[in-house]
XYZ file of C-alpha atoms in Angstrom:
714
model
C 80.666 238.998 -26.674
C 83.111 238.453 -23.838
C 83.069 241.040 -21.073
C 85.930 241.334 -18.607
C 86.101 243.777 -15.739
C 88.647 242.591 -13.208
C 87.919 245.526 -10.938
C 84.534 246.884 -11.887
C 83.896 250.564 -11.462
C 80.654 249.552 -9.773
C 82.173 247.218 -7.209
C 83.586 248.770 -4.077
C 85.861 247.560 -1.320
C 84.600 246.086 1.917
C 85.976 248.969 3.974
C 84.352 251.550 1.736
C 81.029 249.717 1.785
C 80.857 249.578 5.538
C 81.830 253.245 5.786
C 79.387 254.416 3.133
C 76.738 255.544 5.600
C 74.194 252.877 4.804
C 70.726 253.104 6.335
C 71.209 249.642 7.873
C 74.382 248.498 9.577
C 76.555 245.904 7.863
C 75.346 242.372 8.533
C 77.709 239.391 8.431
C 76.701 235.854 7.522
C 78.472 232.658 6.586
C 76.774 232.573 3.189
C 74.984 235.331 1.292
C 72.696 234.099 -1.497
C 71.516 236.698 -3.988
C 68.139 235.810 -5.573
C 65.560 233.317 -4.418
C 65.453 231.739 -7.885
C 65.195 227.966 -8.034
C 68.993 227.841 -7.851
C 69.131 230.399 -5.046
C 66.501 228.527 -3.068
C 68.459 225.281 -3.429
C 71.658 227.009 -2.341
C 70.163 228.698 0.727
C 68.356 225.583 1.917
C 71.393 223.341 1.441
C 73.751 225.711 3.265
C 71.196 226.251 6.039
C 70.724 222.536 6.566
C 74.480 222.218 6.994
C 74.443 224.669 9.889
C 75.445 227.816 8.043
C 74.062 231.254 8.869
C 72.538 232.305 5.552
C 71.092 235.535 4.177
C 68.809 234.982 1.187
C 68.119 238.181 -0.750
C 65.044 238.034 -2.992
C 63.625 240.929 -4.999
C 60.003 239.702 -4.992
C 57.687 238.455 -2.208
C 57.876 234.824 -3.409
C 60.491 232.063 -3.569
C 61.533 229.770 -6.393
C 61.938 232.172 -9.278
C 59.845 230.986 -12.226
C 58.464 228.026 -10.255
C 56.275 230.587 -8.489
C 56.035 233.015 -11.397
C 54.381 231.096 -14.198
C 56.317 227.912 -14.944
C 53.972 225.397 -13.390
C 55.306 222.063 -14.609
C 58.450 219.965 -14.382
C 60.782 220.652 -17.284
C 62.590 217.345 -17.496
C 62.320 214.240 -19.644
C 62.338 211.662 -16.850
C 61.359 211.302 -13.231
C 64.457 209.121 -12.923
C 66.693 212.163 -13.455
C 65.204 214.135 -10.558
C 67.010 214.185 -7.242
C 68.050 216.271 -4.272
C 65.992 219.229 -3.138
C 63.944 219.371 -6.339
C 62.740 215.804 -5.785
C 61.637 216.888 -2.308
C 59.663 219.701 -3.918
C 57.990 217.338 -6.403
C 57.035 214.943 -3.609
C 55.480 217.776 -1.605
C 53.505 218.975 -4.615
C 52.114 215.464 -5.038
C 51.208 215.325 -1.355
C 49.603 218.786 -1.435
C 47.161 217.835 -4.169
C 46.380 214.390 -2.792
C 42.819 215.235 -1.755
C 42.071 216.828 -5.132
C 43.271 213.965 -7.295
C 39.968 212.088 -7.245
C 37.925 215.007 -8.572
C 40.152 217.278 -10.695
C 40.424 215.996 -14.310
C 44.042 217.197 -14.636
C 45.069 214.333 -12.333
C 43.282 211.738 -14.463
C 45.341 212.306 -17.570
C 46.174 209.028 -19.374
C 49.418 207.364 -18.394
C 51.736 205.517 -20.718
C 51.948 201.753 -20.355
C 55.613 201.893 -19.320
C 54.908 204.746 -16.852
C 57.598 206.838 -18.535
C 56.113 209.940 -20.159
C 58.380 211.774 -22.567
C 58.225 214.864 -20.396
C 57.775 214.263 -16.685
C 55.037 216.751 -15.899
C 52.330 214.228 -15.066
C 50.100 216.015 -12.567
C 49.346 212.882 -10.526
C 53.076 212.562 -9.794
C 53.538 216.143 -8.610
C 54.451 217.357 -12.069
C 52.070 220.369 -12.170
C 51.182 223.047 -9.641
C 49.700 226.495 -9.184
C 52.146 229.398 -8.686
C 50.966 230.273 -5.165
C 51.195 226.603 -4.160
C 54.825 226.432 -5.315
C 55.620 229.496 -3.216
C 53.813 228.030 -0.211
C 55.629 224.696 -0.456
C 59.058 226.267 -0.897
C 58.515 228.486 2.143
C 57.432 225.438 4.153
C 60.571 223.599 3.063
C 62.969 226.343 4.092
C 61.228 227.350 7.338
C 62.827 224.572 9.473
C 66.347 225.761 8.545
C 66.986 228.028 11.560
C 70.060 229.723 10.156
C 68.356 231.039 7.011
C 67.004 234.604 7.036
C 65.089 235.748 3.952
C 64.976 239.396 2.909
C 62.049 239.790 0.517
C 61.562 242.719 -1.871
C 65.305 243.372 -1.642
C 67.820 243.419 -4.472
C 71.570 243.745 -4.860
C 72.930 247.011 -6.190
C 76.667 246.339 -6.090
C 79.321 243.801 -5.204
C 81.687 244.307 -2.271
C 85.272 243.189 -2.862
C 88.168 242.417 -0.558
C 91.117 242.113 -2.903
C 90.048 239.534 -5.491
C 87.460 238.007 -3.153
C 83.751 238.676 -3.284
C 83.065 239.699 0.304
C 79.460 240.844 0.137
C 76.772 242.813 -1.632
C 75.158 246.186 -1.225
C 71.369 246.122 -1.387
C 68.235 248.220 -1.479
C 64.717 247.203 -0.542
C 61.251 248.264 -1.620
C 61.192 250.975 1.064
C 64.419 252.508 -0.208
C 66.510 251.224 2.720
C 70.119 250.291 1.997
C 72.089 247.501 3.633
C 75.441 245.792 3.245
C 75.538 242.019 3.605
C 78.947 240.415 3.985
C 79.742 236.719 3.979
C 82.487 234.153 3.810
C 81.001 232.846 0.552
C 78.717 234.749 -1.823
C 76.370 232.846 -4.133
C 75.097 234.781 -7.144
C 71.881 232.968 -8.118
C 70.532 235.741 -10.344
C 69.630 234.885 -13.922
C 71.797 237.798 -15.042
C 74.991 237.071 -13.045
C 74.832 240.659 -11.788
C 77.006 240.177 -8.711
C 79.578 238.187 -10.671
C 79.778 240.889 -13.338
C 80.144 243.667 -10.766
C 82.893 241.664 -9.062
C 84.877 241.384 -12.297
C 84.047 237.875 -13.486
C 84.356 237.595 -17.287
C 81.145 236.594 -19.014
C 79.496 235.979 -22.365
C 76.341 237.402 -23.917
C 74.772 236.054 -27.088
C 75.545 233.153 -29.405
C 78.932 231.607 -30.137
C 79.954 230.730 -33.690
C 79.354 227.271 -35.113
C 82.247 224.900 -34.401
C 83.000 221.146 -34.279
C 81.685 220.965 -30.695
C 78.811 223.360 -31.458
C 77.131 222.398 -34.757
C 73.926 224.263 -33.780
C 75.635 227.459 -32.639
C 75.390 230.924 -34.104
C 72.880 232.167 -36.644
C 70.586 229.206 -37.362
C 67.221 228.488 -38.944
C 65.873 225.104 -37.968
C 62.603 223.395 -38.811
C 61.546 221.268 -35.855
C 58.939 219.422 -37.905
C 61.589 217.500 -39.828
C 64.717 218.250 -37.823
C 66.448 220.117 -40.648
C 68.950 222.951 -40.584
C 67.622 225.292 -43.254
C 69.384 227.236 -45.931
C 70.518 230.644 -44.809
C 71.951 229.397 -41.510
C 75.348 231.081 -41.386
C 76.543 229.910 -37.979
C 77.891 233.389 -37.301
C 78.452 234.613 -33.765
C 76.285 237.477 -32.528
C 74.884 239.105 -29.381
C 71.327 237.922 -29.976
C 69.282 236.761 -26.958
C 66.431 234.251 -27.016
C 62.930 235.550 -26.376
C 61.576 236.446 -22.952
C 57.964 236.615 -21.816
C 55.643 237.216 -18.890
C 54.263 233.720 -18.240
C 50.671 234.541 -17.230
C 48.630 232.086 -15.205
C 45.206 231.744 -16.843
C 41.968 230.703 -15.121
C 39.073 228.968 -16.903
C 35.861 230.607 -15.683
C 32.461 229.023 -16.046
C 28.861 230.130 -16.071
C 27.894 233.712 -16.707
C 30.778 235.327 -14.822
C 32.302 238.272 -16.667
C 34.377 240.103 -14.057
C 37.552 238.504 -15.378
C 37.145 239.897 -18.901
C 39.480 242.802 -19.619
C 37.359 245.858 -20.335
C 40.021 247.669 -22.333
C 43.342 246.779 -23.932
C 46.656 247.742 -22.320
C 48.793 250.585 -23.692
C 50.335 249.846 -27.094
C 47.842 247.122 -28.001
C 47.983 245.977 -31.616
C 45.993 242.895 -32.524
C 48.163 242.244 -35.587
C 50.962 241.148 -33.235
C 48.951 238.097 -32.205
C 47.229 236.948 -35.385
C 49.572 234.015 -35.992
C 49.242 232.476 -32.543
C 47.527 229.110 -32.072
C 47.277 229.327 -28.279
C 43.888 228.257 -26.925
C 44.400 228.220 -23.164
C 44.218 224.456 -22.702
C 44.086 223.511 -19.004
C 47.554 222.482 -17.854
C 47.438 222.739 -14.069
C 45.109 222.009 -11.135
C 41.874 223.906 -10.508
C 41.191 224.655 -14.178
C 44.219 226.875 -14.717
C 46.562 227.151 -17.666
C 50.113 228.279 -18.270
C 50.420 230.906 -20.994
C 53.413 229.736 -22.998
C 52.942 230.854 -26.598
C 56.026 231.105 -28.765
C 57.040 232.560 -31.199
C 53.780 234.561 -31.320
C 51.786 235.222 -28.179
C 52.930 236.373 -24.751
C 56.640 236.514 -25.662
C 58.713 239.111 -27.489
C 62.085 238.989 -29.185
C 64.791 241.602 -29.788
C 63.764 244.204 -27.185
C 65.361 241.985 -24.530
C 68.842 242.009 -26.055
C 69.804 244.859 -23.703
C 68.410 243.126 -20.600
C 71.581 241.265 -19.466
C 73.613 244.440 -18.919
C 70.727 246.829 -18.201
C 70.202 248.669 -14.920
C 67.355 247.744 -12.605
C 65.381 250.796 -13.738
C 65.816 249.819 -17.376
C 64.713 246.270 -16.607
C 61.598 247.527 -14.839
C 60.693 249.488 -17.976
C 61.134 246.324 -20.035
C 59.046 244.386 -17.511
C 56.196 246.832 -18.062
C 56.432 246.390 -21.830
C 56.328 242.617 -21.481
C 53.404 242.925 -19.067
C 51.440 245.046 -21.513
C 52.259 242.648 -24.335
C 51.049 239.597 -22.354
C 47.873 241.361 -21.215
C 47.348 242.473 -24.792
C 47.498 238.841 -25.857
C 44.906 237.919 -23.226
C 42.686 240.768 -24.449
C 43.109 239.475 -28.008
C 42.099 235.952 -26.959
C 39.008 237.244 -25.150
C 37.779 239.807 -27.683
C 39.118 238.625 -31.066
C 39.130 234.860 -30.589
C 36.019 234.740 -28.412
C 37.706 232.879 -25.557
C 35.865 234.851 -22.914
C 36.120 232.043 -20.377
C 39.856 232.783 -20.035
C 41.036 235.330 -17.483
C 43.513 236.129 -14.756
C 43.010 234.021 -11.593
C 41.771 235.851 -8.532
C 44.011 233.857 -6.137
C 47.358 234.353 -7.897
C 49.718 237.354 -7.496
C 46.995 239.155 -5.551
C 49.212 242.156 -4.715
C 50.517 242.540 -8.280
C 47.396 242.805 -10.402
C 47.240 238.983 -10.678
C 50.288 238.844 -12.977
C 53.730 237.340 -12.184
C 56.362 239.402 -10.429
C 59.069 238.587 -12.952
C 59.440 237.791 -16.618
C 61.042 234.565 -17.761
C 64.714 235.391 -18.384
C 65.777 232.243 -20.183
C 69.326 233.382 -20.738
C 71.292 236.550 -20.066
C 74.942 236.717 -19.049
C 76.795 233.412 -18.816
C 79.925 233.489 -16.685
C 83.283 232.108 -17.725
C 84.222 229.450 -15.217
C 86.772 226.782 -14.482
C 84.833 224.496 -16.853
C 82.503 225.340 -19.725
C 79.591 223.152 -20.773
C 79.327 222.786 -24.553
C 76.843 221.148 -26.894
C 79.155 218.113 -26.915
C 78.401 217.641 -23.208
C 74.666 217.497 -23.965
C 74.406 215.957 -27.451
C 75.784 212.410 -26.998
C 76.426 211.853 -30.684
C 79.216 214.411 -30.969
C 81.902 212.923 -28.720
C 80.090 210.389 -26.542
C 79.398 206.684 -26.959
C 75.892 205.914 -28.133
C 73.378 207.589 -25.836
C 75.983 208.359 -23.190
C 77.871 211.693 -23.310
C 81.473 211.826 -22.189
C 81.865 211.184 -18.447
C 82.473 214.202 -16.216
C 84.333 213.047 -13.111
C 83.668 216.451 -11.528
C 79.883 216.166 -11.888
C 77.706 217.905 -9.275
C 74.272 217.277 -10.810
C 72.525 215.981 -13.890
C 69.893 217.299 -16.262
C 67.589 215.665 -18.783
C 66.134 217.994 -21.364
C 66.611 218.623 -25.085
C 68.686 221.421 -26.499
C 65.880 223.977 -26.580
C 66.597 227.432 -27.957
C 63.907 229.998 -28.681
C 63.764 232.617 -31.452
C 66.021 235.636 -31.233
C 64.166 237.590 -33.923
C 60.460 238.181 -34.399
C 58.776 235.794 -36.812
C 57.703 238.057 -39.680
C 58.181 235.839 -42.740
C 55.346 233.323 -42.720
C 56.410 231.745 -46.028
C 58.889 229.451 -44.269
C 57.888 226.823 -41.674
C 60.408 227.473 -38.898
C 59.529 229.476 -35.759
C 62.250 232.025 -36.372
C 65.993 232.570 -36.334
C 67.554 230.793 -33.379
C 64.713 228.398 -32.555
C 65.389 224.671 -32.279
C 64.173 221.803 -30.119
C 66.318 218.678 -30.587
C 63.836 216.257 -29.060
C 65.319 213.129 -30.615
C 68.888 213.554 -29.405
C 67.951 214.126 -25.765
C 69.720 212.138 -23.091
C 70.659 212.826 -19.457
C 73.831 214.873 -19.049
C 76.163 215.948 -16.239
C 77.021 219.403 -14.909
C 80.665 219.874 -13.805
C 81.619 221.736 -10.637
C 83.855 224.097 -12.607
C 80.796 225.480 -14.409
C 79.667 227.262 -11.213
C 83.167 228.369 -10.115
C 83.961 231.686 -11.860
C 87.355 232.699 -13.128
C 89.475 235.275 -11.275
C 87.191 235.971 -8.297
C 87.399 233.987 -5.054
C 84.648 233.330 -2.530
C 81.962 233.335 -5.227
C 79.764 230.624 -6.753
C 77.327 231.094 -9.646
C 74.823 228.207 -9.989
C 72.283 229.803 -12.378
C 74.119 231.890 -15.006
C 76.633 229.071 -15.281
C 79.631 228.737 -17.555
C 78.117 227.281 -20.715
C 77.764 228.067 -24.372
C 74.441 229.373 -25.626
C 73.524 225.993 -27.139
C 74.426 224.005 -24.017
C 72.688 226.526 -21.781
C 69.431 225.902 -23.663
C 69.269 222.434 -22.058
C 70.809 223.311 -18.685
C 68.433 226.237 -17.977
C 65.650 224.145 -16.414
C 64.520 224.528 -12.817
C 65.096 220.881 -11.781
C 68.735 221.260 -12.889
C 69.115 224.793 -11.551
C 67.773 223.880 -8.113
C 70.232 221.005 -7.684
C 73.111 223.106 -9.030
C 72.126 225.592 -6.356
C 72.097 222.815 -3.787
C 75.620 221.897 -4.869
C 76.684 225.533 -4.482
C 75.222 225.680 -0.979
C 76.972 222.459 0.015
C 80.249 223.649 -1.523
C 79.991 226.929 0.375
C 79.389 225.134 3.675
C 82.209 222.633 3.156
C 84.709 225.303 2.103
C 83.862 227.336 5.206
C 84.216 224.292 7.459
C 87.546 223.327 5.919
C 88.861 226.905 5.661
C 89.472 226.783 1.904
C 88.013 228.740 -0.980
C 85.305 227.095 -3.089
C 87.861 226.816 -5.890
C 90.220 224.891 -3.599
C 87.548 222.500 -2.305
C 88.308 218.960 -3.538
C 85.437 218.004 -5.808
C 85.359 214.444 -4.456
C 84.661 215.881 -1.004
C 81.726 217.797 -2.420
C 80.495 214.762 -4.344
C 80.489 212.533 -1.273
C 78.205 214.965 0.528
C 75.932 215.453 -2.472
C 75.508 211.699 -2.880
C 74.711 211.461 0.829
C 71.993 214.054 0.208
C 70.551 211.860 -2.578
C 71.779 213.952 -5.490
C 72.340 212.120 -8.767
C 75.752 212.737 -10.309
C 75.330 210.226 -13.124
C 72.189 208.803 -14.683
C 70.788 205.266 -14.591
C 67.166 204.454 -15.384
C 66.913 201.732 -12.770
C 68.828 202.951 -9.691
C 66.276 204.769 -7.562
C 67.195 207.257 -4.855
C 66.052 204.792 -2.181
C 67.936 201.811 -3.592
C 70.296 200.427 -0.899
C 73.231 200.698 -3.299
C 72.417 204.198 -4.627
C 75.365 205.902 -2.928
C 77.842 203.158 -3.758
C 76.826 202.985 -7.417
C 76.891 206.771 -7.817
C 80.301 207.087 -6.160
C 81.928 204.255 -8.098
C 80.423 205.437 -11.379
C 81.612 209.035 -11.064
C 84.930 208.572 -9.283
C 86.038 205.050 -10.178
C 84.927 204.567 -13.757
C 82.160 202.041 -13.080
C 79.850 201.706 -16.080
C 76.350 200.487 -16.677
C 74.961 199.229 -19.945
C 74.659 201.130 -23.251
C 70.903 201.525 -22.688
C 71.714 203.471 -19.491
C 70.477 200.701 -17.242
C 72.623 199.438 -14.397
C 70.647 196.291 -13.576
C 71.622 196.463 -9.893
C 69.799 193.283 -8.913
C 71.296 191.175 -11.672
C 74.039 188.734 -10.687
C 77.577 190.007 -11.176
C 79.469 188.135 -13.893
C 83.164 187.298 -13.751
C 83.858 189.718 -16.594
C 81.972 192.515 -14.818
C 83.820 191.733 -11.594
C 87.150 192.050 -13.407
C 86.260 195.492 -14.754
C 84.937 196.600 -11.359
C 88.076 195.525 -9.484
C 90.506 196.914 -12.058
C 88.814 200.322 -12.150
C 88.028 200.808 -8.476
C 91.428 199.772 -7.194
C 93.372 201.434 -9.988
C 95.189 198.368 -11.285
C 97.624 199.222 -14.024
C 96.571 197.552 -17.279
C 98.757 194.520 -17.891
C 98.303 192.020 -20.736
C 100.936 189.294 -21.166
C 99.130 186.614 -23.156
C 95.764 185.215 -24.300
C 95.394 182.960 -21.298
C 91.791 181.761 -21.638
C 90.171 180.008 -24.562
C 86.867 181.847 -24.106
C 88.321 185.354 -23.583
C 89.791 186.442 -26.930
C 91.308 189.866 -27.377
C 87.991 191.049 -28.857
C 86.086 190.300 -25.644
C 84.831 193.532 -24.047
C 86.556 192.737 -20.713
C 89.710 191.111 -22.132
C 92.098 193.784 -20.813
C 90.685 193.745 -17.289
C 90.524 189.934 -17.035
C 94.141 189.687 -18.161
C 95.092 192.468 -15.759
C 93.618 190.522 -12.850
C 95.453 187.427 -14.092
C 98.803 189.241 -14.154
C 98.130 190.568 -10.655
C 97.456 187.012 -9.404
C 93.909 187.898 -8.387
C 92.129 184.994 -10.069
C 93.176 182.223 -7.702
C 89.731 182.254 -5.985
C 88.356 181.085 -9.349
C 90.718 178.100 -9.507
C 93.235 179.835 -11.742
C 96.558 178.612 -10.340
C 100.066 179.474 -11.542
C 101.287 176.935 -14.082
C 104.938 177.878 -14.132
C 105.830 175.746 -11.075
C 104.711 172.674 -13.039
C 107.473 173.305 -15.566
C 110.170 172.464 -13.016
C 113.702 173.681 -13.579
C 115.135 175.251 -16.680
C 115.332 172.839 -19.612
C 117.292 174.223 -22.588
C 115.346 172.020 -24.974
C 111.883 173.022 -23.721
C 112.498 176.526 -22.408
C 114.972 178.173 -24.766
C 112.385 179.143 -27.405
C 109.672 181.782 -27.572
C 106.523 179.734 -27.913
C 103.620 180.563 -25.617
C 100.577 178.431 -25.059
C 97.005 179.082 -23.944
C 96.795 176.277 -21.468
C 94.519 177.747 -18.818
C 91.297 176.546 -20.398
C 88.020 178.442 -20.078
C 87.411 181.302 -17.656
C 83.618 181.394 -18.144
C 83.416 185.223 -18.144
C 79.603 185.267 -18.042
C 79.353 182.979 -15.025
C 78.003 184.640 -11.835
C 80.546 185.424 -9.127
C 79.913 183.890 -5.716
C 80.371 185.623 -2.380
C 83.259 183.298 -1.626
C 85.045 184.186 -4.870
C 84.503 187.924 -4.414
C 85.692 187.872 -0.834
C 88.727 185.869 -1.947
C 89.732 188.521 -4.474
C 89.220 191.366 -2.008
C 91.194 189.606 0.707
C 94.141 189.233 -1.658
C 93.957 192.958 -2.354
C 93.706 193.652 1.356
C 96.749 191.532 2.136
C 99.125 193.295 -0.218
C 99.708 196.559 -1.977
C 99.332 195.663 -5.642
C 100.672 198.962 -6.994
C 101.914 201.605 -4.529
C 100.940 205.194 -5.381
C 103.414 207.197 -7.428
C 104.022 209.516 -4.508
C 103.802 208.981 -0.783
C 104.659 206.000 1.426
C 103.503 202.544 0.404
C 101.061 200.848 2.742
C 102.337 197.957 4.797
C 101.256 194.548 3.615
C 98.607 192.844 5.733
C 98.015 189.097 5.858
C 94.545 188.407 7.255
C 93.887 185.370 9.387
C 91.324 182.788 8.321
C 87.931 184.054 9.484
C 84.274 183.509 8.747
C 83.247 185.258 5.479
C 80.369 187.009 7.216
C 82.680 188.360 9.919
C 85.116 189.574 7.274
C 82.371 191.383 5.385
C 81.104 192.992 8.585
C 84.614 194.188 9.335
C 84.872 195.806 5.915
C 81.489 197.495 5.914
C 81.643 198.661 9.534
C 80.837 202.379 9.712
C 80.568 202.631 5.919
C 77.483 204.415 4.656
C 77.967 202.689 1.307
C 77.010 199.244 2.570
C 74.661 199.629 5.512
C 72.097 197.204 4.071
C 74.664 194.384 4.007
C 74.945 194.373 7.788
C 71.826 192.239 8.129
C 72.590 189.888 5.238
C 73.627 186.287 5.861
C 76.722 185.688 3.739
C 76.761 182.263 2.048
C 80.066 181.660 0.217
C 78.473 179.549 -2.551
C 75.695 182.063 -3.254
C 75.995 184.445 -6.188
C 76.047 188.164 -5.386
C 74.320 190.931 -7.294
C 75.888 193.896 -9.021
C 74.488 196.151 -6.297
C 75.899 194.017 -3.486
C 79.278 193.953 -5.191
C 79.264 197.744 -5.511
C 78.421 198.243 -1.851
C 81.175 195.853 -0.725
C 83.814 197.263 -3.079
C 82.907 200.883 -2.273
C 83.177 200.162 1.445
C 86.568 198.524 1.005
C 87.844 201.314 -1.238
C 87.143 203.766 1.605
C 89.520 201.823 3.861
C 92.482 201.750 1.475
């Protein structure tokens, strides 16, 4: 299952590539992106917007991968999880169809009362589109990036190495012309990780064995109707691949028109292959079109695709033709056996390719081995997480929100059992937003290479990650990482992840999920940064409640985490903060660090006077500080008081490096002090116009902006 080729026989050196007598001279760029998939598009656009000279190599005439080749809806479970470049795409789709929304029934679909559909493909919100519209919008988005050059109908044929660094790719185009593209960073955005494999990156193909972190791995039979793992599921590892298919776009024709009806079946047609399909061609996109997504029986096939990940381009083109014939055979079956003669191929889609998509849907192929590997435990929160929240990834570069969704690996031939086939499961009721770590796109062993599509993940985890909203933002992260590493003269592996995260947050990329912190919220950047890097937490229901007043207990946790105070508990000092209180440790830590004086908590030891052998020789300790009122809102005056104490002294010097000199601030107006802290900080720009009243309570969002701004200055 694991394939390792440290120096592939296919890959050649940079010197040899440039001397190989190519038809086109070698071309050098900052960043070379292979494949205009959703991840490749995100990478090229992000790097181009950061001033990089980018070559984007795409083997079809369209951009966006499956977004323009048959997947015509948003595969995510919440609008609130969308961000970055994909959110720009969704917004443009919504704008594009604005004039049609009053007349096309697809835009008048019923909305839920809470405005939160289970799957966020509501057409009126930009959740559905036609393939040619997706291509048009993506090309409009990337056109203003002057440094990006797109080479359509061109594909990579080999990787170019310089030592253990990926230095470029060799290519061929539709006309048979060969070129070498070299770059400072190469981004392999293919679904198959071709460039990574040629360069010697180890990879996996198939399904891992069942394990404590992977209870749904390996050979599995699962009935989605009841959520049961069925008898006969061995959990054994194998090389099986989930089904692929040509995702036809279907037009609903009216009246007496018949030109769309297929006159004859394609080669190899056998109606028995389709008898158990329930697909009816229900309209799912604007202008009376439908997405053909019929599994396990319909336009998809299992088993023949197991060779696809490591196949040559010629072998893949043969498989493409078989999938094309199978999908057209299904359409013929629907028209002639089911009597659905109003269904046909649209005349305005894929006009130079027989009105069928240019590529099949490769759900999963190779998966690289990277610096980090995403497992089911990173997606399924009930394995190692807390409630609905998976374990925090401090190196997060994006989030996703989709169930673990694997498709069959074998054809469904036994109709006596209710499951869709070996390997199929859709864990709809354990879905929750998850994070993608930077290490998942940084491959082992090879420098100068990022892989944002065929990422380092197990088969089970990949089944949730493999959605275009997630892929596009992972690509965006790769493009940003490439640009930053070039600017700072380091390899992508050496790039500090916090540097990457700062830029991604600035670009409105979500690194951690909250239902109620929108991308345009004034505290979005501060809350994201503190949550990922400083351990800030929201509530168990994944709300942050940014506009709720900050309590004293919440303030204690915020200060202790952000400023790295060492936990210190010396006593139960407050009558209303027992050891079982959720913030007991942090409140006591602030007490021991003498940070609670702004709340009227004064040292009591001076009142004891000198040493008295009668009173002071024992070991008795009292709780004589009264109530702390941990749920009471914190005022601006109290918060500023705590931060000024921190500013005036170094509470705990770092373990290495010189300690900062203590600073004792003069008495100044609270508003002036706040302005001095937030000056030039992007985390707190909205506070610059706020009138600071010391007795007024501050919100959780305001506290985050102020604390994030101050943490930048320390």
